[in-house]
Tab-separated table of C-alpha atoms and ligand atoms in Angstrom:
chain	number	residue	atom	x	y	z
I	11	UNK	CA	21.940	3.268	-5.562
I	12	UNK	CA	18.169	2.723	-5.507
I	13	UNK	CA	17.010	-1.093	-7.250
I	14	UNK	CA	13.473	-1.629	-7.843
I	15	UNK	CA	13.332	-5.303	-8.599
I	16	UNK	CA	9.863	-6.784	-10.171
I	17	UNK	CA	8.457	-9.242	-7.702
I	18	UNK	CA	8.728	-9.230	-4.226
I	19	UNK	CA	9.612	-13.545	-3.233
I	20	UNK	CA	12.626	-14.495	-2.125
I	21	UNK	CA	14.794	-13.492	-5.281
I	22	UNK	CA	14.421	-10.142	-4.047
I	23	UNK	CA	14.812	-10.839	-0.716
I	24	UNK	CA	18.222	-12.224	-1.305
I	25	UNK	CA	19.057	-9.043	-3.321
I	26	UNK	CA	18.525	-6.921	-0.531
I	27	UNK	CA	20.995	-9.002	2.042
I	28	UNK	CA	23.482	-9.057	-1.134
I	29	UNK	CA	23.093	-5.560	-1.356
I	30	UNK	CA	23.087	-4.124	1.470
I	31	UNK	CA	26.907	-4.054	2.225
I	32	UNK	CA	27.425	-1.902	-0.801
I	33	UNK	CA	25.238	0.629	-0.633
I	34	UNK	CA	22.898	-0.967	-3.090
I	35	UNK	CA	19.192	-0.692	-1.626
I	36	UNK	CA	16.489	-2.729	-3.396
I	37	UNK	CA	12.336	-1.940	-2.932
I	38	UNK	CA	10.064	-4.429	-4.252
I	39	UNK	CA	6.730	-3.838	-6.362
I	40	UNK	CA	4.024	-6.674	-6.047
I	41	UNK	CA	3.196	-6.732	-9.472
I	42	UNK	CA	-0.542	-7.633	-7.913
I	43	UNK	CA	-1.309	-5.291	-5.322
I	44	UNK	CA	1.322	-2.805	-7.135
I	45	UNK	CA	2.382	-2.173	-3.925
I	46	UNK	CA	5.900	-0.833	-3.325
I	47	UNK	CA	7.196	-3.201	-0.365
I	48	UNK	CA	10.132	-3.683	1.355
I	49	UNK	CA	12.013	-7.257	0.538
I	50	UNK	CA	12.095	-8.304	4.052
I	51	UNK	CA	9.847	-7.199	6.038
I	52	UNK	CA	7.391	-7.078	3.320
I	53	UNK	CA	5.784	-3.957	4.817
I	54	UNK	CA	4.311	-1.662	2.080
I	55	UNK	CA	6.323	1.325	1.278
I	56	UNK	CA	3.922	3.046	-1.314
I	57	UNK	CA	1.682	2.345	-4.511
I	58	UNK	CA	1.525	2.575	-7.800
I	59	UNK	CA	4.311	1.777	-10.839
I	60	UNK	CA	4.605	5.242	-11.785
I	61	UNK	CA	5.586	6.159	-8.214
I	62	UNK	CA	8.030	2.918	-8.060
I	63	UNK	CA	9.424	4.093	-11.101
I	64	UNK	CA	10.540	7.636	-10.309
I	65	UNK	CA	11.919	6.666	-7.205
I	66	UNK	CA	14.456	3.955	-8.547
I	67	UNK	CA	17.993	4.125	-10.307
I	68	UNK	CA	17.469	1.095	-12.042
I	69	UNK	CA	14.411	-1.075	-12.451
I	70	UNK	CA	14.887	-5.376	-12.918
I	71	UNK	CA	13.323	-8.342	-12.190
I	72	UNK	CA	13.228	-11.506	-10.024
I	73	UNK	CA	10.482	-13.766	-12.368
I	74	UNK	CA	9.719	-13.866	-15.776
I	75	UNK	CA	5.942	-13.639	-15.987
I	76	UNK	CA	5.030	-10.281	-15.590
I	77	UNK	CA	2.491	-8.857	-17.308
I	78	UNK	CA	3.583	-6.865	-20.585
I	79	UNK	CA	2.006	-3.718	-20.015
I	80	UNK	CA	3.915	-3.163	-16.757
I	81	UNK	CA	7.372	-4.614	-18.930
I	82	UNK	CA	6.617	-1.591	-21.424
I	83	UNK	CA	6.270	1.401	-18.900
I	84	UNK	CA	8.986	0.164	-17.195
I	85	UNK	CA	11.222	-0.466	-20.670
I	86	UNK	CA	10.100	3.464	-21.827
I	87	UNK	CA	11.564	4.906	-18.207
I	88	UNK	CA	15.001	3.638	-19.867
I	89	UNK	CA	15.731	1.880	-16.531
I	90	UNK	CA	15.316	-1.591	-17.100
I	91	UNK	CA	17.618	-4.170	-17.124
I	92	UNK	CA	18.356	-7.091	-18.163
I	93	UNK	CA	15.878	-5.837	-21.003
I	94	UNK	CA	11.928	-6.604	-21.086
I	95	UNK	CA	12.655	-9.191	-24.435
I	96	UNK	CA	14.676	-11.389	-22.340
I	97	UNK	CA	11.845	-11.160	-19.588
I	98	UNK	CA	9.284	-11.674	-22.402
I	99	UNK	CA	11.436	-14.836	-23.491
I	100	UNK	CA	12.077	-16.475	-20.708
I	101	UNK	CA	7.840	-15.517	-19.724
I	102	UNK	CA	6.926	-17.537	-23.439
I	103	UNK	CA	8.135	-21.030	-24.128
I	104	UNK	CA	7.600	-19.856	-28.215
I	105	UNK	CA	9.860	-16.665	-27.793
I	106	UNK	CA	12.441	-18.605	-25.774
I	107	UNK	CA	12.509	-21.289	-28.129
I	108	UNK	CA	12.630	-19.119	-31.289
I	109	UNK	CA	15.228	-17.068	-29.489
I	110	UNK	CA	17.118	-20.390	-28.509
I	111	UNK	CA	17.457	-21.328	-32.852
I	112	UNK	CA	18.375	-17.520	-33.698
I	113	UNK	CA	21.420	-17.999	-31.381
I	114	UNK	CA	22.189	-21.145	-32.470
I	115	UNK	CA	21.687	-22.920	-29.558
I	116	UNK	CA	20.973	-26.833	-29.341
I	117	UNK	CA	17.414	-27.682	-27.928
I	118	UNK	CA	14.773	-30.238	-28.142
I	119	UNK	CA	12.694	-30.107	-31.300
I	120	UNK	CA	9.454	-28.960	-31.113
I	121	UNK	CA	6.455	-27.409	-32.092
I	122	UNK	CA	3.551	-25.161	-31.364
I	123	UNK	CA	0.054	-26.141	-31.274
I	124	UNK	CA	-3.037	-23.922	-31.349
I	125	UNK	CA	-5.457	-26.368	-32.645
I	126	UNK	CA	-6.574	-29.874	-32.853
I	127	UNK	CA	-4.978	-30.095	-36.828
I	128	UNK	CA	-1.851	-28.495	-35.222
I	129	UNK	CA	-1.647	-31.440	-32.889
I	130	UNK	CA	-1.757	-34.139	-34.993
I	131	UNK	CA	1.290	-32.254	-37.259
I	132	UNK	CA	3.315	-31.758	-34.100
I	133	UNK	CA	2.640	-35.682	-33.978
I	134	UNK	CA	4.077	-35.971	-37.139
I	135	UNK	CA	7.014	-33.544	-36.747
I	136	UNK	CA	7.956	-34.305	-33.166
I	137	UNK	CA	7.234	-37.691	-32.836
I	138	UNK	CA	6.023	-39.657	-29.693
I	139	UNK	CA	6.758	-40.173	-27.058
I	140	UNK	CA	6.571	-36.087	-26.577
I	141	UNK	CA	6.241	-33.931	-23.263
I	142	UNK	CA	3.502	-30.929	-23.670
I	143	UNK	CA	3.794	-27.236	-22.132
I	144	UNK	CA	2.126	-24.618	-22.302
I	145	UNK	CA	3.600	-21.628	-23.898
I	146	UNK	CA	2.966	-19.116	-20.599
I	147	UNK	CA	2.308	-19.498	-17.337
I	148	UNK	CA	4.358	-22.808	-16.933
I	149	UNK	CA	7.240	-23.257	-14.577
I	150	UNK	CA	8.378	-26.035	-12.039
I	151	UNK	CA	6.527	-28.486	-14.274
I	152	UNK	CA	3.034	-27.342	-14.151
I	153	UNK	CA	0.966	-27.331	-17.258
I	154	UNK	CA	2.596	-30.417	-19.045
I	155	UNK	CA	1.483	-33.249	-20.323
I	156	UNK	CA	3.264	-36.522	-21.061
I	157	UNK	CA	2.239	-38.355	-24.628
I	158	UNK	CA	3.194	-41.567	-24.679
I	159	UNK	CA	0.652	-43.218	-26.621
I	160	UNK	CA	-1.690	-42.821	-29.237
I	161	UNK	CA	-4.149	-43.865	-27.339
I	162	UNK	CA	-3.762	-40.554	-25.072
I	163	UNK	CA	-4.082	-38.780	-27.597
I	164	UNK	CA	-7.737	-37.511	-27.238
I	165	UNK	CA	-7.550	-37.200	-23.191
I	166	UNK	CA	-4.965	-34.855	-23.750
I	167	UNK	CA	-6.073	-33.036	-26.361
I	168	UNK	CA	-9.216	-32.296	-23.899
I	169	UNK	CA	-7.279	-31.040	-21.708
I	170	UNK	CA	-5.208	-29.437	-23.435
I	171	UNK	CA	-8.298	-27.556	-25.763
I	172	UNK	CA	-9.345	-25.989	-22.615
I	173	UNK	CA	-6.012	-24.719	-21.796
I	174	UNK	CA	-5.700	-22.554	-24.854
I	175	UNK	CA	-9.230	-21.754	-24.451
I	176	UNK	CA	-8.922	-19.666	-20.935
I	177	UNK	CA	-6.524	-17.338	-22.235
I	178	UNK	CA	-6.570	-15.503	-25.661
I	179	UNK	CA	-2.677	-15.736	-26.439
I	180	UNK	CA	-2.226	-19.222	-25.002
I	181	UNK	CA	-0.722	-21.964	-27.120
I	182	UNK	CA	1.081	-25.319	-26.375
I	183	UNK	CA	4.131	-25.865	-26.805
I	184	UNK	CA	5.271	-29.924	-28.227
I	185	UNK	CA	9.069	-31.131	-27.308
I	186	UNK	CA	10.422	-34.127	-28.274
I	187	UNK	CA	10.993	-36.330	-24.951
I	188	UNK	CA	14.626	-35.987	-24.409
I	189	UNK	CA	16.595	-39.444	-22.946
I	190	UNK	CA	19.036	-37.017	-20.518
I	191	UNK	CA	21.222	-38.891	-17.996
I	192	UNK	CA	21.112	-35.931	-16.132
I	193	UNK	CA	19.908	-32.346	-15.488
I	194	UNK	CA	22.378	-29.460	-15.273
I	195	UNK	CA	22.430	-25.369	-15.245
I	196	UNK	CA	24.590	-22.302	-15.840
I	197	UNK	CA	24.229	-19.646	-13.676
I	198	UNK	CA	26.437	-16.483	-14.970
I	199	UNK	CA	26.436	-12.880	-15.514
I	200	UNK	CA	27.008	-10.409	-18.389
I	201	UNK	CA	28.096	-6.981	-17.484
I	202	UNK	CA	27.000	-3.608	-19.495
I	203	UNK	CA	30.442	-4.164	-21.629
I	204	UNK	CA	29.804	-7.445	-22.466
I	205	UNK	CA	31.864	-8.903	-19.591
I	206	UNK	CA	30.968	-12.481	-19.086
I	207	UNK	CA	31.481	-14.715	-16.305
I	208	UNK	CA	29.685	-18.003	-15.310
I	209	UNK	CA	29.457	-20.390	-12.260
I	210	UNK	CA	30.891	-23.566	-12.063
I	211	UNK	CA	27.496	-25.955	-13.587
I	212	UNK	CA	25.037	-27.180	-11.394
I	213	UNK	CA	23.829	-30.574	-11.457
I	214	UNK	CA	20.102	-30.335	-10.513
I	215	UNK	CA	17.584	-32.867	-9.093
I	216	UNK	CA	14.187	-32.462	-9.589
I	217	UNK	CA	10.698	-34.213	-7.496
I	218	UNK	CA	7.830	-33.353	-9.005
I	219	UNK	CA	9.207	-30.330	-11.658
I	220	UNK	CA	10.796	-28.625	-8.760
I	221	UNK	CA	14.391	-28.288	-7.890
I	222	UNK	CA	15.225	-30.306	-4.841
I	223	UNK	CA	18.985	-30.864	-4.571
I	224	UNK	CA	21.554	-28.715	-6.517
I	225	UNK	CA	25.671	-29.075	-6.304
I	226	UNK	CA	28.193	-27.602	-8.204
I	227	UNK	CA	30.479	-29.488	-10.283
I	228	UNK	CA	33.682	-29.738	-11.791
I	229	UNK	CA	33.455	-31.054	-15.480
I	230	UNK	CA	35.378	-28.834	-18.027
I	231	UNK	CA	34.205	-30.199	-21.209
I	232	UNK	CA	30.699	-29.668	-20.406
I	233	UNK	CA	31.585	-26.263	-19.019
I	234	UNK	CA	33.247	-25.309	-21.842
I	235	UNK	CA	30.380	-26.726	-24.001
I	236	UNK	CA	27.433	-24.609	-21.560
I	237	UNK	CA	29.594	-21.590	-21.134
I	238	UNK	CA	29.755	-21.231	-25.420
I	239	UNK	CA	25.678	-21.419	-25.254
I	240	UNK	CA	25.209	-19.101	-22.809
I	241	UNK	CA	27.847	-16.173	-24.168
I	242	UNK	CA	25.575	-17.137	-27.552
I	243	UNK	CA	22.215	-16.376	-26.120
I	244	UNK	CA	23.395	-13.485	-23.564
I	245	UNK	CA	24.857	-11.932	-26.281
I	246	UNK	CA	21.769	-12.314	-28.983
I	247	UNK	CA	19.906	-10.655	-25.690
I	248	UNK	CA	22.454	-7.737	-25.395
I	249	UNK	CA	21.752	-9.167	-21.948
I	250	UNK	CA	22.749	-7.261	-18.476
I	251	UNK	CA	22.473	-9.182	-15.215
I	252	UNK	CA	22.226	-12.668	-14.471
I	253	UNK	CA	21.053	-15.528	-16.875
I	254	UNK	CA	20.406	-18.902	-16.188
I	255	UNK	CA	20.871	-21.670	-18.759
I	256	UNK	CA	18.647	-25.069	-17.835
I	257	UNK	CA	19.642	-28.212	-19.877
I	258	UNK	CA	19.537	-31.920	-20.581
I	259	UNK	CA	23.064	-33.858	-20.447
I	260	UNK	CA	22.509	-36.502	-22.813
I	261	UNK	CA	25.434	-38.434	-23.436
I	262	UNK	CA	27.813	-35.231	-22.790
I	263	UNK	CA	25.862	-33.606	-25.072
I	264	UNK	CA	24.123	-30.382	-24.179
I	265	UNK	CA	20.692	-29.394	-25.031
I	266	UNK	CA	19.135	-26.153	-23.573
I	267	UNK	CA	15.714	-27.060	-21.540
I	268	UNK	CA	14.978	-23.409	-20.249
I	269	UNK	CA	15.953	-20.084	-20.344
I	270	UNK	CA	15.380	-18.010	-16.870
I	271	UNK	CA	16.385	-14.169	-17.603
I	272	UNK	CA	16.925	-14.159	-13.613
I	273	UNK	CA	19.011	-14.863	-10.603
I	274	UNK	CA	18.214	-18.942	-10.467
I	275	UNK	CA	17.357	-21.317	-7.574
I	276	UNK	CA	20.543	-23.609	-8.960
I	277	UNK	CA	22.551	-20.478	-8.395
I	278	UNK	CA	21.658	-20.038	-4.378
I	279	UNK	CA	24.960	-22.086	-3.173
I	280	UNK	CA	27.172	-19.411	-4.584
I	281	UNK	CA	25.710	-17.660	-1.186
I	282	UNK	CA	28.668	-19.787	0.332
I	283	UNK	CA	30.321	-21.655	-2.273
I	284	UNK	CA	31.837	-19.173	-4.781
I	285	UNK	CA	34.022	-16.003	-4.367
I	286	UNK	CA	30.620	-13.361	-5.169
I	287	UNK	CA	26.956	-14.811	-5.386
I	288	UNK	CA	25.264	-14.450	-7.886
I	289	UNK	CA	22.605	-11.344	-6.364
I	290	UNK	CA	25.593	-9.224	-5.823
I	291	UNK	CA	26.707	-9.780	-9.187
I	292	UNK	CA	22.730	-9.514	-10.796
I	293	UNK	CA	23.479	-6.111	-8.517
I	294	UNK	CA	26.784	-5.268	-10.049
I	295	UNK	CA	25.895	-5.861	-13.396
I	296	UNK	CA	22.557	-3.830	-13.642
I	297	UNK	CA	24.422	-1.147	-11.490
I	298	UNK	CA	27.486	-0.844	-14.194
I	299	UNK	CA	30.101	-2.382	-11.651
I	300	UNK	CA	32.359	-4.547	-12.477
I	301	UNK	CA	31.412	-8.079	-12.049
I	302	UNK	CA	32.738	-10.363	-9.107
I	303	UNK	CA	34.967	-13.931	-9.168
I	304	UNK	CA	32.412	-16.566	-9.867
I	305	UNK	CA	35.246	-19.425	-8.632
I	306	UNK	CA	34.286	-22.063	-6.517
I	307	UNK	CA	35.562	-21.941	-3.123
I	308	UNK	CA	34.426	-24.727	-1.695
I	309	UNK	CA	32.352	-27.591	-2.839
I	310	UNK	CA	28.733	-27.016	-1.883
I	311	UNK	CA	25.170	-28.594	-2.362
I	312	UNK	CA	22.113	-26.904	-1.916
I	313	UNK	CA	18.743	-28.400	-0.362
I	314	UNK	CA	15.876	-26.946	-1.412
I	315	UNK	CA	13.241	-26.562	2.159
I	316	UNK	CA	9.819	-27.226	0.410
I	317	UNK	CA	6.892	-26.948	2.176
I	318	UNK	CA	8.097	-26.928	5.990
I	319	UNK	CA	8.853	-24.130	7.962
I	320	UNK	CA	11.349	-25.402	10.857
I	321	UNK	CA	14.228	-27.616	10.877
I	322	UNK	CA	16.240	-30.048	13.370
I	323	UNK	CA	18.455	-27.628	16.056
I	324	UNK	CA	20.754	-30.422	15.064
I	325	UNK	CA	22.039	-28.897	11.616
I	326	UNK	CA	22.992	-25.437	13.344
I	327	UNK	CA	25.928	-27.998	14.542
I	328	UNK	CA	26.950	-29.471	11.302
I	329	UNK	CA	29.762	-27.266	10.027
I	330	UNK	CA	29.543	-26.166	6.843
I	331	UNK	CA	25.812	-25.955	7.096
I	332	UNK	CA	24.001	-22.529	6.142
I	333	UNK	CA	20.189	-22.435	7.182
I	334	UNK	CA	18.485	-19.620	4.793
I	335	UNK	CA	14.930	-18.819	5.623
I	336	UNK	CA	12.155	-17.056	3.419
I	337	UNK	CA	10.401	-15.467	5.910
I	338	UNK	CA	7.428	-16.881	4.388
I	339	UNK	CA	3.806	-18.887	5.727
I	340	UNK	CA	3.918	-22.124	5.399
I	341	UNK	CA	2.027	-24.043	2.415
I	342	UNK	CA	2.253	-27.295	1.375
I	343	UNK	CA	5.356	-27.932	-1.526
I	344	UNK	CA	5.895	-23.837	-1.025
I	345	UNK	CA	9.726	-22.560	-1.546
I	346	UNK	CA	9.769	-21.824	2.194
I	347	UNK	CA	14.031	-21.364	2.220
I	348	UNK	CA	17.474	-23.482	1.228
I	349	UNK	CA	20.266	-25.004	2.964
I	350	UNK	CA	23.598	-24.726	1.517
I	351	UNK	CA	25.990	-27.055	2.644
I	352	UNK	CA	30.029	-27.243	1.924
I	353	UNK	CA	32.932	-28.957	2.449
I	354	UNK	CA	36.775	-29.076	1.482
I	355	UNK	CA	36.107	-32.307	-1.065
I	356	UNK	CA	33.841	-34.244	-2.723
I	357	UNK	CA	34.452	-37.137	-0.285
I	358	UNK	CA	33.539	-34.631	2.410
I	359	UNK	CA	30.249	-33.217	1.078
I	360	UNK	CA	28.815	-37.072	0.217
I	361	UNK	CA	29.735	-37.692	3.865
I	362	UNK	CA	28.038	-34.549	4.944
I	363	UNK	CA	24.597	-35.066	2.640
I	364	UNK	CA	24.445	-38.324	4.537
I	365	UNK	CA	24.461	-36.957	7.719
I	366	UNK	CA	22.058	-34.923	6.417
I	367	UNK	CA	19.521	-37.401	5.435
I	368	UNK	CA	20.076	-39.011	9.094
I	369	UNK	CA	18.290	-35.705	10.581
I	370	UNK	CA	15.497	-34.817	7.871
I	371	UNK	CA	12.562	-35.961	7.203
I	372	UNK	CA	12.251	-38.760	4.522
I	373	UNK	CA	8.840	-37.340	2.610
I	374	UNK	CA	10.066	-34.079	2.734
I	375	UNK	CA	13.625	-34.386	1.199
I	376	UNK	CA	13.253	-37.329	-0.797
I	377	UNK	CA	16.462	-36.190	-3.013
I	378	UNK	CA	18.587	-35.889	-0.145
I	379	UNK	CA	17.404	-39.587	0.904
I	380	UNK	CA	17.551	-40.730	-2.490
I	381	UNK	CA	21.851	-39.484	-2.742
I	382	UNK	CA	22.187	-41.347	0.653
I	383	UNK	CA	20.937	-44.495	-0.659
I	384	UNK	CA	23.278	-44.110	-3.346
I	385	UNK	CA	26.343	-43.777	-1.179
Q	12	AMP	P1	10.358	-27.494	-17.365
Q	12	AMP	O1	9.212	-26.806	-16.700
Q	12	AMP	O2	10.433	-27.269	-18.838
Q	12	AMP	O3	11.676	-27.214	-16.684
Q	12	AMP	O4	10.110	-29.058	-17.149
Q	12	AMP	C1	10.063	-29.654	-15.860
Q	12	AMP	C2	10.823	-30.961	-15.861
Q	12	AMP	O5	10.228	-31.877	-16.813
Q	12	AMP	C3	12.280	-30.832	-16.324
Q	12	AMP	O6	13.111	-30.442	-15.260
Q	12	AMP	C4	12.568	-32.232	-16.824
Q	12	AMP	O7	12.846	-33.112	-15.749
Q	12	AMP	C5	11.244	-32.650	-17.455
Q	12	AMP	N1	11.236	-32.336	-18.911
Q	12	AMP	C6	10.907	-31.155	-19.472
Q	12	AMP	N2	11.026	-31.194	-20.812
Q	12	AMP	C7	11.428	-32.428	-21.124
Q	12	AMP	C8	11.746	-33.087	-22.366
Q	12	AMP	N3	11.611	-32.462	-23.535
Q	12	AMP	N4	12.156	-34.380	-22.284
Q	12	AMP	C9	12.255	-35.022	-21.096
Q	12	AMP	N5	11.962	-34.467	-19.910
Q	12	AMP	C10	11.572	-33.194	-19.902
């Protein structure tokens, strides 16, 4: 079987090592360059989307903002999965959150804002204090503003003017802050006949918008409660492949933050912590196979490695450590690789994540500090 996957990072890198034991082989296509290039190596295997195209079984996609005229070729050679609208969705804060309310799913209220007399209503509607996004282009936090005050009002509106400005189809996208205790995701798969399975939830922690420190947890009322939202939205999607489902906890309440129509950086420690991770079963799914056991196996946390490109020898030592590398040059707060780490309890794993904090470095995994200080 021959998988094209849209992007070339590390999403499809970790679809190739995933696939490779079954016979699944994955190319990449730079949606830039439109190079054709292999996920690990990166060396370029040919040109052009037309080419890509005819020489895959199936066509997906490891991030969600791809331009739409390369969506629509790719929807028309009747090989795409999980389909371009859930791509387009999770690529459009308006889409996602329109698609969010058709399914029925809780999320923060909101608005959208095109213009200075929008503002003010979103104001009105949303109330203050109210977090700011624009609609595409957005992700780990970037493009957002924070209104606290009415006295901000006109700073941000500045700024935000000139974002809607640079692109025609821009807009902004007003949420109502949301108090959460906590942040969580569900990582989980829908098969061709409407199989679903999910992970165990995630409980994420974020520095700066980005995902720093992820562990699975055990908490059947909320899973119960996350597992009911996704089936709703994978199922208003007619969606094949692996979803991810970002949301507030507030109170043991659920709302939905995000939607990412894509194997999710909260799903990497089912690489060693559940029965099948969750690139073989993006694979299986989009391939027609049956889906694999998303059980937890062992309790597992994963550290994100952002912005360094080497690590103590130390960790190699540490059992229940897993070092996994990008492969990528290092830049400064770049996704440069993960470490998952397990163990057979909970006791165990807080024991471990404070070793852990003994050997890195305190600016660089302040997440892993900050859970040491804790415990
Ligand atoms: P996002 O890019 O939407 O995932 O936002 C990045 C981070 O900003 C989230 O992980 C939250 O920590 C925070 N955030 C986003 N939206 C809200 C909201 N409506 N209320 C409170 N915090 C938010």
């Amino acid at each position: 079987m021959q998988v094209l996957v849209l992007g070339a990072g590390q999403l499809a890198r970790m679809m190739s090592l995933a696939g490779a034991p079954l016979n699944i082989n994955i190319s990449a296509f730079d949606v830039g360059s439109e190079n054709i290039v292999h996920p690990l190596t990166q060396a370029v295997l040919g040109h052009g989307l037309e080419n890509a195209i005819e020489q895959a079984d199936v066509i997906t996609a490891e991030f969600e903002h791809i331009p739409h005229h390369i969506l629509d070729v790719c929807e028309q050679s009747g090989k795409f999965l999980p389909t371009t609208d859930a791509i387009k969705a999770g690529g459009d804060r308006r889409i996602e959150k329109a698609l969010l309310d058709n399914a029925g799913v809780k999320n923060a209220k909101y608005a959208v804002i095109s213009s200075r007399e929008d503002f003010t209503k979103a104001i009105e509607h949303v109330g203050m204090p109210m977090v700011l996004k624009s609609a595409l282009g957005g992700y780990d936090g970037k493009g957002q503003w924070r209104l606290k005050s009415a006295d901000q009002v006109e700073a941000i509106w500045a700024e935000m003017e000139a974002c809607i400005a640079a692109t025609s189809t821009q807009a902004i996208v007003a949420e109502e802050f949301v108090p959460f205790n906590r942040e969580v995701s569900l990582v989980g798969a829908r098969g061709k006949d409407g199989q679903v399975e999910v992970y165990p939830l995630a409980e994420n922690v974020h520095t700066d918008g980005v995902l720093s420190l992820s562990t699975a947890i055990e908490d059947a009322g909320l899973q119960e409660q996350a597992k009911a939202m996704f089936t709703a939205v994978a199922n208003s999607l007619d969606y094949v492949g692996v979803l991810a489902l970002e949301f507030f906890d507030v109170d043991g309440q659920l709302l939905v933050n995000e939607i990412a129509p894509r194997v999710h950086n909260s799903g990497h420690w089912t690489q060693q912590g559940a029965v099948t991770c969750q690139f073989e079963n993006h694979l299986r799914a989009v391939c027609g196979l049956p889906l694999g056991s998303t059980k937890l196996i062992r309790k597992t946390s994963m550290i994100n490695i952002l912005g360094e490109d080497s690590l103590p020898t130390s960790l190699f030592a540490m059992e229940g450590c897993h070092i996994h590398w990008y492969g990528k040059d290092k830049r400064p707060g770049r996704k440069m690789g993960h470490i998952n780490v397990c163990a057979d309890s909970n006791e165990e794993l807080v024991t471990k994540l404070v070793a852990l904090a003994r050997e890195l470095d305190k600016e660089a995994y302040p997440a892993v500090h900050a859970f040491a200080a804790q415990h």
